Each structure stands twice: as structure tokens, then as C-alpha cells.
GROMACS .gro file of C-alpha atoms in nm:
model
  417
    1MET     CA    1  -0.907   2.370   1.095
    2ARG     CA    2  -0.582   2.497   1.250
    3ASN     CA    3  -0.296   2.256   1.201
    4PHE     CA    4  -0.243   1.993   1.464
    5GLY     CA    5   0.203   2.167   1.466
    6PHE     CA    6   0.509   2.158   1.658
    7ALA     CA    7   0.356   2.440   1.929
    8ALA     CA    8   0.108   2.218   2.016
    9ALA     CA    9   0.292   1.885   2.002
   10ALA     CA   10   0.582   2.080   2.211
   11ALA     CA   11   0.300   2.213   2.450
   12LEU     CA   12   0.177   1.885   2.457
   13CYS     CA   13   0.450   1.761   2.558
   14ALA     CA   14   0.524   2.021   2.832
   15ALA     CA   15   0.227   1.944   3.042
   16VAL     CA   16   0.359   1.544   3.041
   17PRO     CA   17   0.722   1.566   3.230
   18ALA     CA   18   0.917   1.301   3.008
   19ALA     CA   19   1.124   1.067   3.212
   20ALA     CA   20   1.481   1.101   3.119
   21GLN     CA   21   1.646   1.023   2.843
   22THR     CA   22   1.329   0.825   2.736
   23THR     CA   23   1.433   0.621   2.355
   24VAL     CA   24   1.150   0.635   2.126
   25ASP     CA   25   1.277   0.284   1.876
   26TRP     CA   26   1.093   0.387   1.532
   27LEU     CA   27   1.081   0.083   1.249
   28HIS     CA   28   1.043   0.171   0.941
   29ILE     CA   29   1.052   0.009   0.605
   30GLU     CA   30   1.134   0.331   0.360
   31ASN     CA   31   1.416   0.275   0.186
   32ASN     CA   32   1.410   0.598  -0.076
   33PRO     CA   33   1.697   0.783   0.025
   34GLY     CA   34   1.524   1.110  -0.023
   35ILE     CA   35   1.239   1.041   0.201
   36ARG     CA   36   1.441   0.864   0.437
   37GLU     CA   37   1.649   1.233   0.493
   38VAL     CA   38   1.310   1.398   0.559
   39MET     CA   39   1.217   1.103   0.857
   40GLU     CA   40   1.567   1.105   0.990
   41ALA     CA   41   1.559   1.501   1.007
   42ALA     CA   42   1.229   1.505   1.160
   43ALA     CA   43   1.329   1.238   1.438
   44ALA     CA   44   1.616   1.468   1.552
   45GLU     CA   45   1.426   1.768   1.542
   46TYR     CA   46   1.199   1.659   1.789
   47SER     CA   47   1.482   1.472   2.024
   48GLU     CA   48   1.612   1.832   2.019
   49ALA     CA   49   1.304   2.034   2.106
   50THR     CA   50   1.182   1.747   2.355
   51ASP     CA   51   1.360   1.732   2.703
   52GLY     CA   52   1.509   1.372   2.767
   53VAL     CA   53   1.362   1.209   2.474
   54THR     CA   54   1.530   1.101   2.203
   55VAL     CA   55   1.366   0.922   1.832
   56VAL     CA   56   1.606   0.625   1.665
   57PRO     CA   57   1.498   0.570   1.326
   58GLU     CA   58   1.533   0.184   1.254
   59PHE     CA   59   1.491   0.032   0.928
   60LEU     CA   60   1.453  -0.322   0.822
   61GLU     CA   61   1.357  -0.399   0.443
   62ASN     CA   62   0.990  -0.472   0.309
   63GLU     CA   63   1.008  -0.843   0.320
   64ALA     CA   64   1.265  -0.865   0.612
   65PHE     CA   65   0.984  -0.640   0.808
   66LYS     CA   66   0.735  -0.904   0.756
   67ALA     CA   67   0.953  -1.174   0.811
   68LYS     CA   68   1.109  -1.067   1.151
   69LEU     CA   69   0.815  -0.831   1.262
   70THR     CA   70   0.605  -1.118   1.481
   71THR     CA   71   0.928  -1.250   1.631
   72LEU     CA   72   1.051  -0.896   1.769
   73LEU     CA   73   0.692  -0.780   1.884
   74GLN     CA   74   0.724  -1.084   2.113
   75SER     CA   75   1.066  -0.987   2.263
   76ASP     CA   76   1.222  -0.759   2.518
   77SER     CA   77   1.349  -0.592   2.098
   78ALA     CA   78   0.985  -0.473   1.993
   79PRO     CA   79   0.997  -0.121   1.805
   80ASP     CA   80   0.773   0.137   2.029
   81VAL     CA   81   0.624   0.250   1.675
   82PHE     CA   82   0.621   0.059   1.352
   83TYR     CA   83   0.474   0.057   1.061
   84SER     CA   84   0.157  -0.094   0.911
   85TRP     CA   85  -0.056  -0.122   0.586
   86GLY     CA   86  -0.368  -0.219   0.858
   87GLY     CA   87  -0.641  -0.433   0.756
   88GLY     CA   88  -0.609  -0.848   0.911
   89VAL     CA   89  -0.276  -0.786   0.962
   90LEU     CA   90  -0.357  -0.564   1.230
   91THR     CA   91  -0.613  -0.734   1.344
   92GLU     CA   92  -0.373  -1.043   1.368
   93GLN     CA   93  -0.187  -0.837   1.605
   94PHE     CA   94  -0.447  -0.690   1.836
   95ASP     CA   95  -0.604  -1.040   1.892
   96ALA     CA   96  -0.244  -1.158   1.994
   97GLY     CA   97  -0.247  -0.900   2.235
   98VAL     CA   98   0.087  -0.758   2.066
   99LEU     CA   99  -0.029  -0.367   2.041
  100ARG     CA  100  -0.133  -0.061   2.292
  101ASP     CA  101  -0.404   0.102   2.303
  102ILE     CA  102  -0.303   0.449   2.258
  103ASP     CA  103  -0.664   0.579   2.282
  104SER     CA  104  -0.586   0.788   2.573
  105VAL     CA  105  -0.294   0.978   2.469
  106VAL     CA  106  -0.421   1.066   2.123
  107SER     CA  107  -0.582   1.416   2.128
  108GLY     CA  108  -0.894   1.503   1.970
  109GLU     CA  109  -0.745   1.736   1.769
  110THR     CA  110  -0.576   1.493   1.634
  111ARG     CA  111  -0.835   1.276   1.527
  112GLU     CA  112  -0.999   1.542   1.391
  113ALA     CA  113  -0.749   1.624   1.143
  114ILE     CA  114  -0.698   1.250   1.063
  115GLY     CA  115  -1.068   1.223   1.007
  116SER     CA  116  -1.326   0.932   1.073
  117ALA     CA  117  -1.217   0.682   0.766
  118GLY     CA  118  -0.852   0.707   0.872
  119ILE     CA  119  -0.922   0.675   1.234
  120GLY     CA  120  -1.164   0.416   1.196
  121ALA     CA  121  -0.931   0.222   0.989
  122PHE     CA  122  -0.658   0.201   1.280
  123THR     CA  123  -0.943   0.105   1.492
  124ARG     CA  124  -1.087  -0.232   1.644
  125ASP     CA  125  -1.339  -0.362   1.960
  126GLY     CA  126  -1.345   0.080   1.974
  127LYS     CA  127  -0.934   0.093   2.086
  128LEU     CA  128  -0.752   0.307   1.880
  129LEU     CA  129  -0.448   0.130   1.788
  130GLY     CA  130  -0.240   0.351   1.564
  131ILE     CA  131  -0.193   0.715   1.386
  132PRO     CA  132  -0.266   0.659   0.981
  133GLN     CA  133  -0.030   0.837   0.737
  134HIS     CA  134  -0.103   0.794   0.376
  135VAL     CA  135  -0.346   0.601   0.139
  136SER     CA  136  -0.265   0.485  -0.145
  137GLN     CA  137  -0.396   0.319  -0.438
  138GLY     CA  138  -0.315   0.058  -0.750
  139VAL     CA  139  -0.251   0.167  -1.155
  140PHE     CA  140  -0.126   0.115  -1.450
  141TRP     CA  141   0.164   0.315  -1.513
  142GLY     CA  142   0.292   0.372  -1.875
  143ASN     CA  143   0.526   0.512  -2.048
  144LYS     CA  144   0.403   0.674  -2.319
  145GLU     CA  145   0.642   0.630  -2.576
  146LEU     CA  146   0.635   0.287  -2.523
  147LEU     CA  147   0.294   0.331  -2.578
  148GLU     CA  148   0.278   0.541  -2.900
  149GLN     CA  149   0.531   0.294  -3.082
  150ALA     CA  150   0.246   0.035  -3.027
  151GLY     CA  151  -0.031   0.265  -3.142
  152VAL     CA  152  -0.183   0.201  -2.791
  153THR     CA  153  -0.406   0.516  -2.662
  154PRO     CA  154  -0.502   0.501  -2.240
  155ASP     CA  155  -0.855   0.514  -2.338
  156ASP     CA  156  -0.788   0.229  -2.543
  157MET     CA  157  -0.753   0.016  -2.182
  158ALA     CA  158  -1.063   0.194  -2.023
  159THR     CA  159  -1.226  -0.175  -2.042
  160TRP     CA  160  -1.080  -0.532  -1.986
  161ASP     CA  161  -1.124  -0.614  -2.383
  162GLY     CA  162  -0.964  -0.324  -2.482
  163PHE     CA  163  -0.685  -0.395  -2.198
  164LEU     CA  164  -0.623  -0.725  -2.381
  165ALA     CA  165  -0.645  -0.606  -2.719
  166SER     CA  166  -0.402  -0.319  -2.648
  167VAL     CA  167  -0.177  -0.563  -2.450
  168GLN     CA  168  -0.184  -0.787  -2.757
  169LYS     CA  169  -0.089  -0.454  -2.975
  170ILE     CA  170   0.225  -0.379  -2.766
  171LYS     CA  171   0.362  -0.740  -2.808
  172ASP     CA  172   0.314  -0.743  -3.134
  173ALA     CA  173   0.497  -0.409  -3.162
  174GLY     CA  174   0.795  -0.647  -3.005
  175ILE     CA  175   0.809  -0.444  -2.667
  176THR     CA  176   0.690  -0.647  -2.375
  177PRO     CA  177   0.368  -0.504  -2.270
  178ILE     CA  178   0.345  -0.529  -1.827
  179ALA     CA  179   0.700  -0.576  -1.601
  180LEU     CA  180   0.603  -0.775  -1.311
  181GLY     CA  181   0.835  -0.873  -0.981
  182ALA     CA  182   0.620  -1.183  -0.903
  183ALA     CA  183   0.883  -1.380  -0.662
  184ASP     CA  184   0.773  -1.167  -0.396
  185LYS     CA  185   0.398  -1.229  -0.471
  186TRP     CA  186   0.245  -0.949  -0.361
  187PRO     CA  187   0.298  -0.779  -0.686
  188ALA     CA  188   0.105  -1.030  -0.818
  189HIS     CA  189  -0.185  -1.022  -0.666
  190PHE     CA  190  -0.299  -0.684  -0.780
  191TYR     CA  191  -0.456  -0.834  -1.088
  192TRP     CA  192  -0.717  -1.096  -0.945
  193SER     CA  193  -0.766  -0.894  -0.669
  194TYR     CA  194  -0.862  -0.585  -0.912
  195LEU     CA  195  -1.065  -0.765  -1.104
  196VAL     CA  196  -1.265  -0.898  -0.760
  197VAL     CA  197  -1.243  -0.558  -0.682
  198ARG     CA  198  -1.455  -0.469  -1.005
  199LEU     CA  199  -1.652  -0.843  -1.048
  200ALA     CA  200  -1.814  -0.882  -0.697
  201GLY     CA  201  -1.810  -0.553  -0.538
  202GLU     CA  202  -1.811  -0.480  -0.142
  203ASP     CA  203  -2.088  -0.620  -0.086
  204ALA     CA  204  -2.009  -0.975  -0.226
  205PHE     CA  205  -1.644  -0.897  -0.107
  206ASN     CA  206  -1.744  -0.819   0.257
  207ALA     CA  207  -1.993  -1.143   0.250
  208ALA     CA  208  -1.731  -1.401   0.154
  209ARG     CA  209  -1.430  -1.232   0.421
  210THR     CA  210  -1.710  -1.385   0.654
  211GLY     CA  211  -1.795  -1.702   0.485
  212GLU     CA  212  -2.106  -1.672   0.380
  213GLY     CA  213  -2.278  -1.879   0.121
  214GLU     CA  214  -2.011  -2.022  -0.124
  215GLY     CA  215  -1.760  -1.718  -0.016
  216PHE     CA  216  -1.477  -1.658  -0.221
  217ALA     CA  217  -1.556  -2.036  -0.431
  218ALA     CA  218  -1.878  -1.790  -0.605
  219GLU     CA  219  -1.904  -1.737  -0.958
  220PRO     CA  220  -1.773  -1.373  -0.968
  221PHE     CA  221  -1.401  -1.498  -0.785
  222VAL     CA  222  -1.374  -1.721  -1.022
  223LYS     CA  223  -1.457  -1.541  -1.269
  224ALA     CA  224  -1.213  -1.304  -1.128
  225GLY     CA  225  -0.947  -1.608  -1.182
  226GLU     CA  226  -1.064  -1.685  -1.578
  227MET     CA  227  -1.038  -1.377  -1.671
  228PHE     CA  228  -0.637  -1.290  -1.496
  229LEU     CA  229  -0.564  -1.609  -1.706
  230ASP     CA  230  -0.707  -1.462  -2.041
  231LEU     CA  231  -0.424  -1.193  -1.975
  232VAL     CA  232  -0.134  -1.440  -1.897
  233ALA     CA  233  -0.232  -1.636  -2.203
  234LEU     CA  234  -0.115  -1.339  -2.421
  235GLU     CA  235   0.252  -1.413  -2.238
  236PRO     CA  236   0.301  -1.019  -2.106
  237PHE     CA  237   0.518  -1.004  -1.868
  238GLN     CA  238   0.951  -0.975  -1.856
  239ASP     CA  239   1.140  -1.280  -1.934
  240GLY     CA  240   1.206  -1.389  -1.570
  241TYR     CA  241   0.897  -1.249  -1.433
  242LEU     CA  242   0.875  -1.508  -1.176
  243ALA     CA  243   1.205  -1.461  -1.024
  244ALA     CA  244   1.223  -1.102  -1.017
  245ASP     CA  245   1.144  -0.957  -0.691
  246TYR     CA  246   0.926  -0.637  -0.647
  247PHE     CA  247   1.232  -0.379  -0.673
  248THR     CA  248   1.368  -0.554  -0.951
  249GLY     CA  249   1.004  -0.520  -1.176
  250SER     CA  250   1.007  -0.172  -1.066
  251GLY     CA  251   1.333  -0.134  -1.234
  252THR     CA  252   1.273  -0.295  -1.531
  253PHE     CA  253   0.958  -0.027  -1.563
  254GLY     CA  254   1.170   0.232  -1.480
  255ASP     CA  255   1.457   0.101  -1.750
  256GLY     CA  256   1.158   0.182  -1.983
  257LYS     CA  257   1.203  -0.227  -2.030
  258ALA     CA  258   0.846  -0.264  -2.030
  259ALA     CA  259   0.536  -0.056  -2.138
  260LEU     CA  260   0.315  -0.122  -1.798
  261HIS     CA  261   0.371  -0.202  -1.463
  262LEU     CA  262   0.024  -0.238  -1.206
  263MET     CA  263   0.178  -0.098  -0.849
  264GLY     CA  264   0.091   0.209  -0.612
  265ASN     CA  265   0.160   0.545  -0.637
  266TRP     CA  266   0.468   0.501  -0.420
  267ASP     CA  267   0.632   0.337  -0.744
  268TYR     CA  268   0.674   0.663  -0.892
  269ASN     CA  269   1.004   0.722  -0.609
  270THR     CA  270   1.104   0.316  -0.639
  271SER     CA  271   1.078   0.289  -1.012
  272LYS     CA  272   1.333   0.580  -1.039
  273THR     CA  273   1.559   0.464  -0.745
  274ASN     CA  274   1.566   0.078  -0.919
  275SER     CA  275   1.678   0.187  -1.257
  276ALA     CA  276   1.992   0.178  -1.374
  277SER     CA  277   2.038   0.518  -1.445
  278GLY     CA  278   1.867   0.607  -1.076
  279GLU     CA  279   1.635   0.885  -1.250
  280GLY     CA  280   1.379   0.618  -1.438
  281ILE     CA  281   1.133   0.736  -1.665
  282ALA     CA  282   1.121   1.094  -1.715
  283ASP     CA  283   0.781   1.275  -1.576
  284ASP     CA  284   0.663   1.406  -1.942
  285ASN     CA  285   0.695   1.050  -2.087
  286LEU     CA  286   0.455   0.913  -1.779
  287VAL     CA  287   0.094   0.806  -1.753
  288ILE     CA  288  -0.125   0.704  -1.502
  289ILE     CA  289  -0.436   0.483  -1.615
  290PRO     CA  290  -0.710   0.343  -1.378
  291PHE     CA  291  -0.756  -0.040  -1.369
  292PRO     CA  292  -0.995  -0.132  -1.679
  293SER     CA  293  -1.374  -0.124  -1.622
  294VAL     CA  294  -1.574  -0.534  -1.650
  295GLU     CA  295  -1.897  -0.559  -1.846
  296GLY     CA  296  -2.183  -0.653  -1.606
  297GLY     CA  297  -1.929  -0.633  -1.313
  298MET     CA  298  -2.116  -0.572  -0.970
  299GLY     CA  299  -1.839  -0.307  -0.885
  300ASP     CA  300  -1.837   0.066  -1.001
  301PRO     CA  301  -1.572   0.160  -1.228
  302SER     CA  302  -1.505   0.465  -0.965
  303ASP     CA  303  -1.391   0.182  -0.690
  304THR     CA  304  -0.978   0.217  -0.592
  305LEU     CA  305  -0.791  -0.093  -0.481
  306GLY     CA  306  -0.514   0.066  -0.229
  307GLY     CA  307  -0.429   0.133   0.202
  308ILE     CA  308  -0.477   0.345   0.439
  309ASN     CA  309  -0.126   0.280   0.591
  310GLY     CA  310   0.072   0.418   0.911
  311TRP     CA  311   0.244   0.379   1.242
  312ILE     CA  312   0.098   0.157   1.527
  313PHE     CA  313   0.266   0.063   1.872
  314SER     CA  314   0.365  -0.230   2.050
  315LYS     CA  315   0.219  -0.318   2.413
  316ASP     CA  316   0.498  -0.193   2.626
  317ALA     CA  317   0.520   0.148   2.372
  318ASN     CA  318   0.606   0.441   2.570
  319ASP     CA  319   0.373   0.767   2.575
  320GLU     CA  320   0.667   0.970   2.441
  321SER     CA  321   0.612   0.772   2.103
  322VAL     CA  322   0.260   0.826   2.080
  323LYS     CA  323   0.316   1.229   2.106
  324PHE     CA  324   0.636   1.173   1.863
  325MET     CA  325   0.419   1.020   1.595
  326GLU     CA  326   0.158   1.293   1.669
  327TRP     CA  327   0.391   1.603   1.609
  328TYR     CA  328   0.475   1.374   1.307
  329GLN     CA  329   0.203   1.296   1.166
  330SER     CA  330   0.059   1.703   1.156
  331ALA     CA  331  -0.003   1.882   0.875
  332GLU     CA  332   0.353   2.078   0.942
  333VAL     CA  333   0.532   1.781   0.905
  334GLN     CA  334   0.387   1.604   0.614
  335LYS     CA  335   0.429   1.878   0.431
  336ARG     CA  336   0.762   1.839   0.394
  337LEU     CA  337   0.657   1.532   0.276
  338ALA     CA  338   0.392   1.571   0.008
  339ALA     CA  339   0.646   1.856  -0.140
  340ILE     CA  340   0.894   1.584  -0.243
  341GLY     CA  341   0.615   1.329  -0.360
  342ALA     CA  342   0.666   1.114  -0.098
  343TYR     CA  343   0.310   0.985  -0.076
  344ILE     CA  344  -0.041   1.123  -0.020
  345PRO     CA  345  -0.060   1.230   0.357
  346ILE     CA  346  -0.437   1.177   0.522
  347VAL     CA  347  -0.368   1.442   0.763
  348SER     CA  348  -0.597   1.746   0.662
  349GLY     CA  349  -0.398   1.997   0.554
  350GLY     CA  350  -0.098   1.769   0.483
  351ALA     CA  351  -0.121   1.742   0.070
  352GLU     CA  352  -0.148   2.112   0.028
  353THR     CA  353   0.228   2.133  -0.121
  354LEU     CA  354   0.145   1.816  -0.292
  355GLU     CA  355   0.285   1.880  -0.636
  356ASN     CA  356   0.313   1.568  -0.826
  357PRO     CA  357   0.045   1.568  -1.047
  358PHE     CA  358   0.006   1.172  -1.022
  359PHE     CA  359  -0.057   1.201  -0.692
  360LYS     CA  360  -0.295   1.466  -0.725
  361GLN     CA  361  -0.493   1.262  -0.980
  362ILE     CA  362  -0.433   0.953  -0.709
  363SER     CA  363  -0.614   1.171  -0.450
  364GLU     CA  364  -0.910   1.229  -0.665
  365ASN     CA  365  -0.954   0.883  -0.731
  366ILE     CA  366  -0.991   0.769  -0.420
  367ASN     CA  367  -1.176   1.082  -0.279
  368ASN     CA  368  -1.434   0.968  -0.594
  369ALA     CA  369  -1.450   0.647  -0.515
  370GLY     CA  370  -1.754   0.434  -0.378
  371TRP     CA  371  -1.470   0.168  -0.232
  372HIS     CA  372  -1.166   0.225  -0.156
  373ALA     CA  373  -1.065  -0.154  -0.112
  374ILE     CA  374  -0.791  -0.253   0.084
  375PHE     CA  375  -0.527  -0.480  -0.048
  376PHE     CA  376  -0.614  -0.800  -0.019
  377ASP     CA  377  -0.320  -0.951   0.135
  378GLN     CA  378  -0.340  -0.676   0.377
  379ALA     CA  379  -0.730  -0.660   0.438
  380LEU     CA  380  -0.760  -1.032   0.502
  381GLY     CA  381  -0.497  -1.112   0.722
  382PRO     CA  382  -0.160  -1.290   0.670
  383ASP     CA  383  -0.336  -1.625   0.658
  384VAL     CA  384  -0.577  -1.571   0.346
  385GLY     CA  385  -0.364  -1.315   0.211
  386GLY     CA  386  -0.107  -1.524   0.208
  387VAL     CA  387  -0.305  -1.758  -0.018
  388VAL     CA  388  -0.427  -1.461  -0.177
  389ASN     CA  389  -0.121  -1.385  -0.293
  390ASP     CA  390   0.014  -1.754  -0.365
  391ILE     CA  391  -0.282  -1.841  -0.589
  392SER     CA  392  -0.199  -1.492  -0.755
  393VAL     CA  393   0.171  -1.643  -0.865
  394GLU     CA  394   0.003  -1.972  -0.950
  395LEU     CA  395  -0.229  -1.843  -1.219
  396SER     CA  396   0.001  -1.567  -1.330
  397GLU     CA  397   0.223  -1.907  -1.437
  398ASN     CA  398  -0.137  -2.084  -1.549
  399ALA     CA  399  -0.004  -2.353  -1.297
  400ILE     CA  400  -0.337  -2.386  -1.134
  401SER     CA  401  -0.749  -2.337  -1.258
  402ALA     CA  402  -0.959  -2.055  -1.183
  403GLN     CA  403  -1.171  -2.251  -0.972
  404GLU     CA  404  -0.902  -2.407  -0.800
  405ALA     CA  405  -0.780  -2.127  -0.730
  406ALA     CA  406  -1.104  -1.926  -0.565
  407GLU     CA  407  -1.162  -2.284  -0.384
  408LEU     CA  408  -0.822  -2.261  -0.220
  409VAL     CA  409  -0.896  -1.879  -0.109
  410GLN     CA  410  -1.244  -2.012   0.041
  411GLU     CA  411  -1.066  -2.294   0.190
  412ALA     CA  412  -0.814  -2.033   0.388
  413VAL     CA  413  -1.110  -1.793   0.511
  414LEU     CA  414  -1.327  -2.139   0.684
  415ASP     CA  415  -0.984  -2.273   0.823
  416SER     CA  416  -0.988  -1.938   1.002
  417GLN     CA  417  -1.272  -1.899   1.137
   0.00000   0.00000   0.00000
């Protein structure tokens, strides 16, 4: 397949004259200096090569972005193009009428290069709303040295029972087993959500999200809470985890103060930049460990929990913002980001320069997954997803029963219908 490179994008731009001094406001949440440097260079390159168009990258920290975006989209200051996790949040934004349908602007070449799974993830009611950028998976990042000190191997953690036994061995060795930044809530939801993926499987999850039968109050979802509480009973997290945000939790792992960190592949970079040294754990001391299998669960052990993230457009976004993003998501540009280990590009050919062995493994995991479940706090939308985050934190401190947690999620589903 031919890559959709800058030459093609420039030709496309030339076919439709740009308005004089058109500005593309590009809102992102990337805090990694190396990745931001590539993004800003790309914006400058496109602006210089495209007459009358200036791409202006703008940054908001993750939580501030989530807090301010709804207000921004309802104002005259809405960005043209902005970051999206897709899922239920995208659906709600579409239903609220704050997004632009870009179906008539995006070329067939771009669609083919992205692939049907990515295009489908950003389509609602037959309307294409965005351009996917990358895929991600939540995994346990492990510190080899600390695991070896505790006499634990990754194979020991292949099953949930083996994982619990390993956590206890790590703790008995005087090592903090797991880093967690629970103050931001979403890092805690990985545990309950992944256990649901293992116990319930795709069909039961999809039935529950539509409120069928007992929904999220059914046995597999209650069992997920019970199994999470079994982990919590071991007191596996670092002191102060409830007050620690994601970056603090990531830095705790990056500083070698915990043996494990359940987080997406982006944490490879974040754990380094948020460590005290700024360098984090050396690659030869890192290992990625899949989330354990669960005996008797309806989910396939190959199923993954992660994301298909990308870029969407506000309702008044100009055509140039779409054309810019087509170029930015081309294999030519995405190879630059793959080469520095930024993420795993979804565009065909974009991952060819991917050298990071951890990202290569995660890419294989996702490709081999029977079900790539989207992170629940995104897949279920802000209302239900917010409850999932809330109950996950409460479970992490043993402040709620598994039954109560499942029922609260079910109530949120019913309230949203």
C-alpha cells in the first residue's frame, strides 16, 4: 500500500485553495518533551509548506483537559482539532452536537491506511468524526531486579492465584509490590475492568452496558470486585497511594520504589520523565507482564484492555484542520513518532520504525487479541465511566463491598438510559 505522505497531502491542499491566514488550533495533552518536540516540528513544517495555514499546538494537562473540554466546546474558543479517547465520551459529544462530521473531507486513501477497526472506532451513526492515531494496552510493568530479589518470575504471575502469591512474596521481601496513583481514579479502574474482561468476556460486557438482565450487577461483575478486594487485602500499594496522582504513581515505579505498575504502554516514557533522575528504569531491567488469566472466566486470556485514541474536530472546525490531521497521521509522519517510542501508530506502515521491544510486544498482543476492550471509563461514557472509576478507588481502600460496587455501576447504566 502506498503511504499517504506529505506530497499527497500537499497536492490535496493545493486542490482546494486555503483561506488567507487560516489558523488550525490543535489541542493536545502530551507532556513528554521529546514527543512534543516532534509534534511542534510537524506543525511548523506543515504551516511552512501550506500557503495561508498556520497550525498552532496548544497544551492542557490530562485532568485539566477533561475538566475544561466540555466548556470549551460550547464556547467560541473551541479548538479545531483535539485529542480523544473515543468510546462513550465520543458518543456523548456527538449526541451533544459539538463535533464536526468530517466524512466528506477525509480521503479514501486515508481510510484505507487507517483500517476499518480504527475508522469504525471514530464513526457514529455512519458519520466519521475523527482520525485515529494509536493503539494502547494496559500491562504490568515490572522491575526485574526487585522481582528477582523477591524470588518472583513473570511466569509466576500468569494466573490470578499466582499473581496474589507473588504479591505476597514481594511484600515479604520488604519491597512495595505495586505503585498506584489513585487520586486521579482512572489508574485504579484498570484492576476492576481487567478482571471483568477476564471473568465476563465481551458478550456479557456488551449485554451489561445496554442494561440487559442483571447488567453490571450480575455475578461476573460482583466477582471482579471480590477478586480485587483479595488483592487489596494484601495491602500491595505504596504508602500514600490514595493521595498520589498518576504522575506520582508513575514516578514511584520509575524511581524503583515498587516492583510493579499496571499501566498503559505510554508509561514507558512517563515513568522515566517523572522519576527523580528523569531516566527511570533502564530497559534491561524492565519487563512487561500480561494481566493474569482467571480460571473459569468467560473471557479469553488473550483479550486486552486498552484504547484506540486519536483526534476529533469541533463543530465549526475548518477543512484545513482535517487536511492537516490527514497529513499528520500519514505513515511518513507517524514513523517519526514510532522511532522515538512515542506510541504504537495505527496507520499502515507507521510502526515500521518501531524499535522499542516493549511496544513491539504490545502491538503483537493487540493484534492477537480476541477482544481489545476499550478502557471502561472511556467506553462507558463520562457518567457510567466516572462511577467505574469511583468504585475502583473505593475498592482499592476496602471502603465498599463488591456487591455494592457492581450495583452502583448498574444504577449508573440505568440512570443514563
